[in-house]
C-alpha cells in the first residue's frame, strides 16, 4: 500500500441548527467535531459508529453535498472546500457516492440508460453511440443483464438497483468513492453479492473508498483501516484486524462486544452495555463517552482527550492510552 | 403548553400584517380611478375630487398604507360610503345570523360526518363504503346556491314546511329555529359530505398504522381500538382540514343567505357590491382576513391539544 | 420432555394478489416449550412475520386468510377458527407480541402509562388506579429509569431503546406464556440491541416464557436462540438446536447464508454470495423453492418438492440432497 | 409525505388501478359528454341562444323548446349548451393559469427554502384559508366583470392549493438520494429541478388540477349567480340560475336545468379526480 494519501481531511467541522423558529432560538448540533484523517491511494477506510454519530454527515461533507463549517479537505492535493462552481464540477467526476437506500437513490421515471447517460452528457465526456457503448459497458461491469438499459428502476430487485447506483457512480471513472451504508438495506444473501462487486471494482479500477457502515462485520471484511466515531468525534483509528481484535478505546470495545457473531459459544457474553447515546444537542462535558464508560476517571468529565498516536499506525482519543499529564 | 400557546398567537401577528397588506394591495389594483368606478361616468369633476379626498386617495401611497394599518390597529375598519355607519356597526348588526348559521352547519357536519366517515373506513370497499363515497362526492359537487334553490323549491315552495324568506323574529326561539332549519341543513349537508370524506381517508391511514396493530395485539377489542386509538389520531388531520374549510364554509353561507333572503354577512356583501360601497367592501375584507387568521391560530392550538407531538416540538 | 406451550401444525397463510390467492407461508410446523427461545431466521419475504401474525390472529382479514387444515394450539387450546371476541381474550393475555419499529408501534397521542395500563385493564379488569400502579411496576421491571415520573410522558419523548422497553412492558403486563418478538432490535443500534436482547433473555428465565424470536440476523440468533428454524420462501427448510445449526448447517441455504455473512470476530477470506434473488411468493415452481439458487440442485429438486423430515439427531431438514445423509 | 411516496410509485400499475375503478369511468363519461355538448352545441340544438321572443316568454317544456323558455323568450336548451362553453373555457383557463403560476411558486419555495420559503408559506396559508368565493368576488368587484378578469380572479383563488401541492414533494424530493446523487454528479440546480423533480410531482399536480377544475366551475357559477359573472346576454350556467331564480315561483325549471348541469359536470370532474387520486396514492389503494 502506498502511503501517499488521495484524501487528507484536517479539522473538519459541521454544525446544524435544529428546531428553532419564531421566538425560539435554534439549538445547535455539532455533527462533526474536528475530524482529521487521511485515505491512502487505493485503500479503503471504514467509518463506523451508531446512528446519529455524524458518520454520514462527515461523508457528505467530503463531497460538499453538505457544506462544512470549518477545516480543509485536500483531494489529490487540492482543497475541495475552496473550489468554486466549475472547479467543483470537475472534481465531482473524480469523487462519487453510493447511497444506502436503493429505492430512493434512483429517479423512478428515468430508465437505466437515461440515468447512466446523463452524467456523460452533462460533463461532455461522450456523445452519440459512444454514450450507449459506455453505458452498456457499465451495465456489464456491475453484473446486470444486458437488456437492463431500457428498463425502469421498479423492474429491478433491491440488489440490482444497488448495482445500478454503483454503475452510476462509476460511469464518470472516479478515483474515489464514498459508500454510505451501501449494503445495509439489502438481504444477507444479496449483501454479499454487492460487497463482492465493490471489492472487484476497487481492485480493477484502483479506487480509494470511504466506507460508511454501522456493521462492524462488513467493515472488517472490506476495509483496510477503520475510524470509529462517537457523538461527532473520531475516537479511534487503526488498521483492520487490530481494531477489532484489540480495540483500545472503551467505546470501540463496547461496540465490538455488542456486535453479534454467528457463534452460540459467544452468547453468555451478552455484553452489559451501560446507558444510551446522549442527545447530540447537549453532549456531556469532557470526553463525550464518559457517562457510559466503565473506565471513566475524574479527569474524563472535565477534559476532552485528543486523538493521539499510539503504537504504530494507530490513533486513539482516550486518557487511558495517552501519556500521563 | 403555555409557551406553545404564546408562540402560536405571536405567530399570527406577522401573518395578520401580511393579510392586511394583501387586502390593501388588492383594494388598490383597481384599474383606473376607484372614484370613477364608484360614481360612474356621469359624475362631475368636483364630486370625483371630493370622493377621492374622502377615500384618502389623494395622499401618497405609503401614507395611505400607514393610515390603513393604524386604523386597523385602533380597531377602525372604516365607514360605509352609503350609510355612513362604521363597518363594525354594519357587521355587528347582522353577524349573529351568520354565526348561528355557520355554527349549526359545523355541528351538523361533525355530528353526521365523523361517524359516517369512520363507518365507511371500517367497511372499506364494501357497499356502504361505496354509497358513502358517492354521497360525499355528490355533496361536494353541489354549488351551495344550487342545493339551496332545490331545497327552497321542495320544502318551502312545494311542501310549505318552512318559510320561503328566512327572516326570523329575534325574540322567538322556535321561530328562529324554523327559519334556520333549511339554510343550516343546506350548508350542513355539504359540510357533512366534506367531513365524511376527510374522516374516511384519515381513518384509513390510521388503521394502517403500526400502533393500531399493537393495540389489536393487546387484545383490547376492536371497538376500543377504533375509538380510543384510531379515532383520536384520525381526528388530528380532520381538525386542520375542517379549519381550512372555514373559508369555503363562509362562502357557502353567503350564497345560502342570498338564496333564502336571510340577513347576514352575505346580504351585507351583496348590498355593498350592488351599491358600489367601496369602503364597506374593504372593511369587510379586513374583517374576514382577520377572522380567518385568528381562526387558523385557533385550529393550530386545537391541533396542539390533541397531538402532544406538536406541543413539545 | 419439556412442556410445549405453543404448537403450530401445517400452518398455511394465503394472500390475495391480482385476484388469485398465493401462499406466503406453507405448511409450517413449530413447537415452543416453556423457558425456550425459538428463533425463526429468514430474509425478507420468507414468511417469518406472517407466521407470527397468524399466531396472533392478526392476518389482515380483507386480503389474507389462514388456510383450512392449519392448526395453532396454545397449550390445549386451538386458536385457528376462534371468534374475534374469544381471540381478544387470548391476545395480550396469554400470547403477546412486540414489533420491529418502536418508533411507530406506540400510539403517539397516548401517554406511555395509559398504554401499558390499558393492557392490564383489558385482561385483569382492574380499576384505573390499580391498573396504573401495575403499569408502573411493569415499567420498573423492564428497567425504564424513573418509571413513575415517565408514565405521563408521550412515546416521542423516549429514545428508541426505551420505546422498545415500553413495548416489552405492554406485552408482558399480563404475564403471557408466549412472547412473539418480530425483529425487535432491527431498528436499534448494536449497543441498544444488546441491552434489549439481554432484557428479553432475563425476562424469559424469570417467567419461564416461550419466546418466538423472528430475525434476519444470524448473529442475533446465535446470541439468544435455544433452537432455530430457518425459513425460505414461506417454508421452514431446517430446524435444529442453535449449537448444532451453527456448528454444522445442513440445508444448502443455511450453509450458504452462513458463508455469505461477513464476521467481525475473524477474517473469512472470500465471501461466497448466494446467486440470484429471493423469489416472489407468486412464482414458486413445483420443486424445492431454493433449487434455482442452490449449488447442489439436482433434477429431482426442480420437479418435486421435498418435505420437512426429522433426522435421528433431533433435527429436521427439507432437502432431497442432504436429507438422505445420515 | 404521502404525497411523495405516491408520485414515486412506479408508473406501471396506476393506470391499471384507475381503469379498475368503475366510478372513475362514470366521471370520464360525464366529462366527455359535457365537452362534446359544449363543442357541438350548435349542431346538437340549432336554436340561437340569444334570440328573444316576447310571445314565447316563460313557456314550459315542449317539443319546440324541450327545456322551455326564459323570461325573454330565449330557448333554455340552446342557452344551456352554449353556456357549457363559457363555463368550461373559464374553468380550464383559470386552472391552467393557477397550475402554472402556483406550481412554479411552490417548487421555487420548496427548492430554495430559507426565508423565501417561510414568507411564501405564510402568504399561502392566508390565501388558502381565505374564502375562495369572497376572494374571487373582491377581485372581480375591483377589476370589473369580464372573461379575462374572471379567469384571473378564479386563478388567484386557486394559486395556493397548487403551490402547496407542489411545494411539499419538492422539499422531500430535494433530499432524496437520487437528487443528491445528481448534485454529486455535478448537475446544475436547473437540471435537477426540471429533469429530476418536476416529472416526479407532475402526476400529483394533475390530480389536484382535475379536482380544482370542479371548484373553478363552481366558483364561476357562484360569481355569475351573485351578478359578477360574464355580462348578459352571454349565457352562463350561474347567470341562467340567477335569472331563473327571479322567476322561481312561476318557472322553477329555469333555475333547475342549469343547476343540474353544473352539478353533473362538477360531479363528473370530482369522480375523475377521485379515481386518479386513488390510483396514484398507495395508501388508499385497494389491496
Tab-separated table of N, CA and C in Angstrom, chain A residues 49-52 157-160 163 186-193 195-196 214-218 220-221 240-241 244-245 251 254-256 258-277 292, chain C residues 43-44 159-162 165 189-195 197-198 201-202 216-226 242-243 246-247 257-258 260-278 293:
chain	number	residue	atom	x	y	z
A	49	UNK	N	-19.889	3.690	13.509
A	49	UNK	CA	-20.462	4.339	14.675
A	49	UNK	C	-21.964	4.123	14.648
A	50	UNK	N	-22.627	4.485	15.747
A	50	UNK	CA	-24.067	4.257	15.824
A	50	UNK	C	-24.815	5.411	15.177
A	51	UNK	N	-26.122	5.239	14.964
A	51	UNK	CA	-26.869	6.275	14.274
A	51	UNK	C	-26.761	7.583	15.042
A	52	UNK	N	-26.619	8.664	14.308
A	52	UNK	CA	-26.513	9.968	14.925
A	52	UNK	C	-25.106	10.339	15.342
A	157	UNK	N	-34.812	-5.743	-8.615
A	157	UNK	CA	-34.827	-6.038	-7.181
A	157	UNK	C	-33.894	-5.063	-6.470
A	158	UNK	N	-33.957	-5.060	-5.147
A	158	UNK	CA	-33.134	-4.146	-4.363
A	158	UNK	C	-31.646	-4.277	-4.680
A	159	UNK	N	-31.183	-5.510	-4.762
A	159	UNK	CA	-29.775	-5.736	-5.042
A	159	UNK	C	-29.389	-5.219	-6.426
A	160	UNK	N	-30.273	-5.443	-7.396
A	160	UNK	CA	-29.991	-4.962	-8.754
A	160	UNK	C	-29.996	-3.436	-8.808
A	163	UNK	N	-26.850	-2.164	-7.765
A	163	UNK	CA	-25.858	-2.266	-8.839
A	163	UNK	C	-25.981	-1.089	-9.802
A	186	UNK	N	-30.013	-4.242	2.288
A	186	UNK	CA	-30.167	-5.449	1.467
A	186	UNK	C	-30.251	-6.705	2.322
A	187	UNK	N	-30.884	-7.729	1.749
A	187	UNK	CA	-30.925	-9.030	2.405
A	187	UNK	C	-29.525	-9.620	2.492
A	188	UNK	N	-29.338	-10.471	3.487
A	188	UNK	CA	-27.997	-11.015	3.733
A	188	UNK	C	-27.404	-11.647	2.473
A	189	UNK	N	-28.195	-12.452	1.768
A	189	UNK	CA	-27.631	-13.169	0.629
A	189	UNK	C	-27.255	-12.202	-0.484
A	190	UNK	N	-28.013	-11.126	-0.631
A	190	UNK	CA	-27.742	-10.151	-1.688
A	190	UNK	C	-26.601	-9.224	-1.270
A	191	UNK	N	-26.533	-8.939	0.027
A	191	UNK	CA	-25.482	-8.091	0.570
A	191	UNK	C	-24.102	-8.601	0.160
A	192	UNK	N	-23.931	-9.906	0.253
A	192	UNK	CA	-22.634	-10.477	-0.084
A	192	UNK	C	-22.308	-10.269	-1.562
A	193	UNK	N	-23.333	-10.365	-2.432
A	193	UNK	CA	-23.100	-10.133	-3.862
A	193	UNK	C	-22.568	-8.729	-4.096
A	195	UNK	N	-21.169	-6.642	-1.933
A	195	UNK	CA	-19.847	-6.438	-1.354
A	195	UNK	C	-18.767	-7.006	-2.278
A	196	UNK	N	-19.046	-8.170	-2.827
A	196	UNK	CA	-18.086	-8.794	-3.726
A	196	UNK	C	-17.859	-7.929	-4.974
A	214	UNK	N	-22.613	0.799	9.836
A	214	UNK	CA	-22.766	0.550	11.262
A	214	UNK	C	-22.446	-0.913	11.567
A	215	UNK	N	-22.161	-1.676	10.512
A	215	UNK	CA	-21.977	-3.116	10.676
A	215	UNK	C	-20.483	-3.441	10.698
A	216	UNK	N	-19.981	-3.759	11.889
A	216	UNK	CA	-18.551	-3.984	12.025
A	216	UNK	C	-18.082	-5.169	11.195
A	217	UNK	N	-18.939	-6.165	11.049
A	217	UNK	CA	-18.566	-7.342	10.275
A	217	UNK	C	-18.275	-6.961	8.830
A	218	UNK	N	-19.159	-6.185	8.239
A	218	UNK	CA	-18.981	-5.750	6.860
A	218	UNK	C	-17.702	-4.929	6.733
A	220	UNK	N	-15.060	-4.950	8.637
A	220	UNK	CA	-13.865	-5.800	8.767
A	220	UNK	C	-13.549	-6.456	7.441
A	221	UNK	N	-14.595	-6.829	6.737
A	221	UNK	CA	-14.365	-7.560	5.503
A	221	UNK	C	-13.837	-6.674	4.370
A	240	UNK	N	-7.169	-2.694	10.112
A	240	UNK	CA	-8.306	-3.569	10.343
A	240	UNK	C	-8.160	-4.735	11.310
A	241	UNK	N	-7.304	-5.639	11.201
A	241	UNK	CA	-7.527	-6.709	12.184
A	241	UNK	C	-7.373	-6.188	13.614
A	244	UNK	N	-10.372	-4.561	15.644
A	244	UNK	CA	-11.434	-5.454	16.118
A	244	UNK	C	-10.910	-6.519	17.086
A	245	UNK	N	-9.677	-6.920	16.881
A	245	UNK	CA	-9.152	-7.965	17.759
A	245	UNK	C	-8.603	-7.384	19.057
A	251	UNK	N	-15.085	2.757	24.025
A	251	UNK	CA	-16.284	2.733	23.194
A	251	UNK	C	-16.136	1.694	22.090
A	254	UNK	N	-16.831	-1.560	23.542
A	254	UNK	CA	-18.267	-1.806	23.771
A	254	UNK	C	-18.963	-2.160	22.458
A	255	UNK	N	-18.616	-1.406	21.421
A	255	UNK	CA	-19.220	-1.625	20.114
A	255	UNK	C	-18.880	-3.029	19.600
A	256	UNK	N	-17.629	-3.388	19.749
A	256	UNK	CA	-17.165	-4.692	19.290
A	256	UNK	C	-17.879	-5.810	20.065
A	258	UNK	N	-20.721	-5.687	21.519
A	258	UNK	CA	-22.158	-5.731	21.271
A	258	UNK	C	-22.485	-6.237	19.877
A	259	UNK	N	-21.505	-6.302	18.989
A	259	UNK	CA	-21.775	-6.744	17.627
A	259	UNK	C	-21.924	-8.262	17.600
A	260	UNK	N	-23.083	-8.732	17.155
A	260	UNK	CA	-23.344	-10.165	17.226
A	260	UNK	C	-22.449	-10.954	16.279
A	261	UNK	N	-22.107	-12.135	16.711
A	261	UNK	CA	-21.248	-13.028	15.950
A	261	UNK	C	-22.011	-14.330	15.771
A	262	UNK	N	-21.995	-14.922	14.565
A	262	UNK	CA	-22.785	-16.153	14.375
A	262	UNK	C	-22.123	-17.368	15.026
A	263	UNK	N	-22.046	-17.325	16.322
A	263	UNK	CA	-21.434	-18.440	17.049
A	263	UNK	C	-22.015	-18.482	18.455
A	264	UNK	N	-22.835	-19.465	18.743
A	264	UNK	CA	-23.517	-19.508	20.045
A	264	UNK	C	-22.542	-19.591	21.216
A	265	UNK	N	-21.305	-19.947	20.949
A	265	UNK	CA	-20.367	-20.058	22.065
A	265	UNK	C	-20.094	-18.703	22.695
A	266	UNK	N	-20.327	-17.639	21.922
A	266	UNK	CA	-20.044	-16.308	22.462
A	266	UNK	C	-21.249	-15.735	23.191
A	267	UNK	N	-22.307	-16.529	23.358
A	267	UNK	CA	-23.578	-15.955	23.782
A	267	UNK	C	-23.605	-15.473	25.218
A	268	UNK	N	-23.036	-16.254	26.130
A	268	UNK	CA	-23.176	-15.844	27.528
A	268	UNK	C	-22.469	-14.527	27.765
A	269	UNK	N	-21.693	-14.089	26.778
A	269	UNK	CA	-21.079	-12.770	26.885
A	269	UNK	C	-22.031	-11.694	26.387
A	270	UNK	N	-23.357	-11.934	26.482
A	270	UNK	CA	-24.290	-10.860	26.141
A	270	UNK	C	-23.810	-9.647	26.919
A	271	UNK	N	-23.210	-8.699	26.244
A	271	UNK	CA	-22.487	-7.668	26.975
A	271	UNK	C	-23.424	-6.785	27.785
A	272	UNK	N	-22.956	-6.404	28.921
A	272	UNK	CA	-23.734	-5.484	29.741
A	272	UNK	C	-23.387	-4.068	29.293
A	273	UNK	N	-24.141	-3.569	28.343
A	273	UNK	CA	-23.887	-2.227	27.834
A	273	UNK	C	-24.569	-1.229	28.746
A	274	UNK	N	-23.858	-0.168	29.075
A	274	UNK	CA	-24.410	0.815	30.004
A	274	UNK	C	-24.975	2.008	29.236
A	275	UNK	N	-26.135	2.459	29.633
A	275	UNK	CA	-26.666	3.746	29.175
A	275	UNK	C	-26.968	3.805	27.691
A	276	UNK	N	-27.459	4.949	27.284
A	276	UNK	CA	-27.798	5.164	25.885
A	276	UNK	C	-27.020	6.358	25.360
A	277	UNK	N	-27.056	6.500	24.052
A	277	UNK	CA	-26.396	7.622	23.405
A	277	UNK	C	-27.016	8.929	23.913
A	292	UNK	N	-20.919	6.646	29.991
A	292	UNK	CA	-21.171	5.229	29.725
A	292	UNK	C	-19.903	4.392	29.885
C	43	UNK	N	-34.819	-14.300	5.262
C	43	UNK	CA	-34.683	-13.000	4.620
C	43	UNK	C	-36.066	-12.400	4.404
C	44	UNK	N	-36.088	-11.173	3.863
C	44	UNK	CA	-37.389	-10.537	3.675
C	44	UNK	C	-38.224	-11.377	2.711
C	159	UNK	N	-36.344	7.473	23.902
C	159	UNK	CA	-35.407	7.015	22.870
C	159	UNK	C	-35.914	5.699	22.297
C	160	UNK	N	-35.306	5.285	21.176
C	160	UNK	CA	-35.728	4.049	20.529
C	160	UNK	C	-35.638	2.849	21.448
C	161	UNK	N	-34.554	2.747	22.182
C	161	UNK	CA	-34.371	1.616	23.086
C	161	UNK	C	-35.418	1.615	24.186
C	162	UNK	N	-35.703	2.811	24.724
C	162	UNK	CA	-36.698	2.911	25.801
C	162	UNK	C	-38.088	2.579	25.279
C	165	UNK	N	-38.485	-0.991	25.259
C	165	UNK	CA	-38.746	-1.484	26.618
C	165	UNK	C	-40.222	-1.307	26.985
C	189	UNK	N	-29.572	0.489	17.442
C	189	UNK	CA	-28.122	0.382	17.336
C	189	UNK	C	-27.625	-0.849	18.092
C	190	UNK	N	-26.433	-1.315	17.743
C	190	UNK	CA	-25.978	-2.574	18.336
C	190	UNK	C	-25.859	-2.524	19.856
C	191	UNK	N	-25.429	-1.388	20.419
C	191	UNK	CA	-25.287	-1.370	21.881
C	191	UNK	C	-26.656	-1.445	22.544
C	192	UNK	N	-27.644	-0.768	21.937
C	192	UNK	CA	-29.001	-0.806	22.491
C	192	UNK	C	-29.611	-2.186	22.237
C	193	UNK	N	-29.296	-2.754	21.073
C	193	UNK	CA	-29.763	-4.103	20.755
C	193	UNK	C	-29.307	-5.081	21.836
C	194	UNK	N	-28.054	-4.956	22.245
C	194	UNK	CA	-27.525	-5.860	23.266
C	194	UNK	C	-28.324	-5.723	24.556
C	195	UNK	N	-28.665	-4.479	24.916
C	195	UNK	CA	-29.444	-4.271	26.146
C	195	UNK	C	-30.821	-4.924	26.042
C	197	UNK	N	-31.807	-7.328	24.037
C	197	UNK	CA	-31.706	-8.792	23.980
C	197	UNK	C	-31.498	-9.377	25.372
C	198	UNK	N	-30.636	-8.726	26.165
C	198	UNK	CA	-30.412	-9.329	27.483
C	198	UNK	C	-31.644	-9.146	28.363
C	201	UNK	N	-33.936	-11.954	27.407
C	201	UNK	CA	-33.373	-13.188	27.945
C	201	UNK	C	-33.670	-13.309	29.447
C	202	UNK	N	-33.448	-12.211	30.187
C	202	UNK	CA	-33.705	-12.231	31.627
C	202	UNK	C	-35.179	-12.512	31.924
C	216	UNK	N	-33.623	-11.541	10.900
C	216	UNK	CA	-32.900	-11.907	9.680
C	216	UNK	C	-31.410	-12.018	9.998
C	217	UNK	N	-31.050	-11.735	11.262
C	217	UNK	CA	-29.650	-11.589	11.616
C	217	UNK	C	-29.138	-12.848	12.329
C	218	UNK	N	-28.284	-13.593	11.655
C	218	UNK	CA	-27.772	-14.844	12.227
C	218	UNK	C	-26.955	-14.593	13.486
C	219	UNK	N	-26.312	-13.428	13.553
C	219	UNK	CA	-25.549	-13.091	14.745
C	219	UNK	C	-26.462	-12.995	15.953
C	220	UNK	N	-27.616	-12.342	15.782
C	220	UNK	CA	-28.582	-12.217	16.870
C	220	UNK	C	-29.119	-13.592	17.258
C	221	UNK	N	-29.360	-14.427	16.253
C	221	UNK	CA	-29.840	-15.783	16.531
C	221	UNK	C	-28.863	-16.504	17.446
C	222	UNK	N	-27.583	-16.399	17.105
C	222	UNK	CA	-26.571	-17.097	17.897
C	222	UNK	C	-26.569	-16.596	19.330
C	223	UNK	N	-26.906	-15.315	19.524
C	223	UNK	CA	-26.884	-14.747	20.866
C	223	UNK	C	-28.009	-15.256	21.748
C	224	UNK	N	-29.201	-15.478	21.177
C	224	UNK	CA	-30.325	-15.704	22.083
C	224	UNK	C	-31.068	-17.012	21.880
C	225	UNK	N	-30.881	-17.682	20.722
C	225	UNK	CA	-31.777	-18.795	20.421
C	225	UNK	C	-31.354	-20.081	21.113
C	226	UNK	N	-32.353	-20.859	21.581
C	226	UNK	CA	-32.088	-22.232	22.010
C	226	UNK	C	-32.205	-23.149	20.808
C	242	UNK	N	-29.493	-24.485	18.411
C	242	UNK	CA	-28.639	-23.426	17.902
C	242	UNK	C	-27.194	-23.876	17.729
C	243	UNK	N	-26.658	-24.584	18.740
C	243	UNK	CA	-25.248	-25.002	18.638
C	243	UNK	C	-25.036	-25.881	17.403
C	246	UNK	N	-25.210	-23.851	13.971
C	246	UNK	CA	-24.044	-23.044	13.628
C	246	UNK	C	-22.800	-23.911	13.463
C	247	UNK	N	-22.773	-25.002	14.197
C	247	UNK	CA	-21.621	-25.894	14.095
C	247	UNK	C	-21.640	-26.668	12.786
C	257	UNK	N	-26.099	-19.140	3.654
C	257	UNK	CA	-26.367	-17.935	4.427
C	257	UNK	C	-25.194	-17.659	5.368
C	258	UNK	N	-24.717	-18.715	6.023
C	258	UNK	CA	-23.622	-18.537	6.971
C	258	UNK	C	-22.331	-18.127	6.267
C	260	UNK	N	-22.096	-16.474	3.565
C	260	UNK	CA	-22.165	-15.191	2.873
C	260	UNK	C	-22.174	-14.038	3.862
C	261	UNK	N	-22.022	-14.369	5.148
C	261	UNK	CA	-22.114	-13.331	6.165
C	261	UNK	C	-20.725	-12.913	6.631
C	262	UNK	N	-20.366	-11.645	6.442
C	262	UNK	CA	-19.069	-11.199	6.937
C	262	UNK	C	-19.079	-11.193	8.467
C	263	UNK	N	-17.945	-11.538	9.077
C	263	UNK	CA	-17.914	-11.659	10.537
C	263	UNK	C	-16.960	-10.643	11.123
C	264	UNK	N	-17.290	-10.199	12.329
C	264	UNK	CA	-16.430	-9.215	12.961
C	264	UNK	C	-15.338	-9.889	13.781
C	265	UNK	N	-15.528	-11.183	14.095
C	265	UNK	CA	-14.583	-11.823	15.016
C	265	UNK	C	-13.403	-12.467	14.314
C	266	UNK	N	-13.503	-12.693	13.023
C	266	UNK	CA	-12.335	-13.247	12.339
C	266	UNK	C	-12.390	-12.952	10.849
C	267	UNK	N	-11.242	-13.079	10.190
C	267	UNK	CA	-11.204	-12.901	8.744
C	267	UNK	C	-11.683	-14.181	8.091
C	268	UNK	N	-12.512	-14.038	7.090
C	268	UNK	CA	-13.068	-15.252	6.485
C	268	UNK	C	-12.640	-15.386	5.027
C	269	UNK	N	-11.739	-14.555	4.589
C	269	UNK	CA	-11.321	-14.638	3.194
C	269	UNK	C	-12.449	-14.221	2.267
C	270	UNK	N	-12.618	-14.965	1.170
C	270	UNK	CA	-13.636	-14.609	0.190
C	270	UNK	C	-15.050	-14.819	0.734
C	271	UNK	N	-15.922	-13.860	0.473
C	271	UNK	CA	-17.343	-14.090	0.751
C	271	UNK	C	-17.888	-15.002	-0.341
C	272	UNK	N	-18.856	-15.847	0.036
C	272	UNK	CA	-19.475	-16.669	-1.002
C	272	UNK	C	-20.950	-16.328	-1.115
C	273	UNK	N	-21.279	-15.331	-1.954
C	273	UNK	CA	-22.677	-14.906	-2.048
C	273	UNK	C	-23.557	-15.991	-2.634
C	274	UNK	N	-24.845	-15.938	-2.281
C	274	UNK	CA	-25.827	-16.806	-2.929
C	274	UNK	C	-26.242	-16.089	-4.198
C	275	UNK	N	-26.167	-16.745	-5.319
C	275	UNK	CA	-26.536	-16.082	-6.564
C	275	UNK	C	-28.044	-15.907	-6.649
C	276	UNK	N	-28.470	-14.939	-7.444
C	276	UNK	CA	-29.888	-14.749	-7.679
C	276	UNK	C	-30.583	-14.016	-6.549
C	277	UNK	N	-31.917	-13.994	-6.612
C	277	UNK	CA	-32.704	-13.242	-5.651
C	277	UNK	C	-33.729	-14.129	-4.969
C	278	UNK	N	-34.210	-13.650	-3.816
C	278	UNK	CA	-35.298	-14.331	-3.125
C	278	UNK	C	-36.521	-14.315	-4.043
C	293	UNK	N	-31.389	-21.404	-6.851
C	293	UNK	CA	-30.174	-20.737	-6.378
C	293	UNK	C	-29.200	-21.728	-5.753
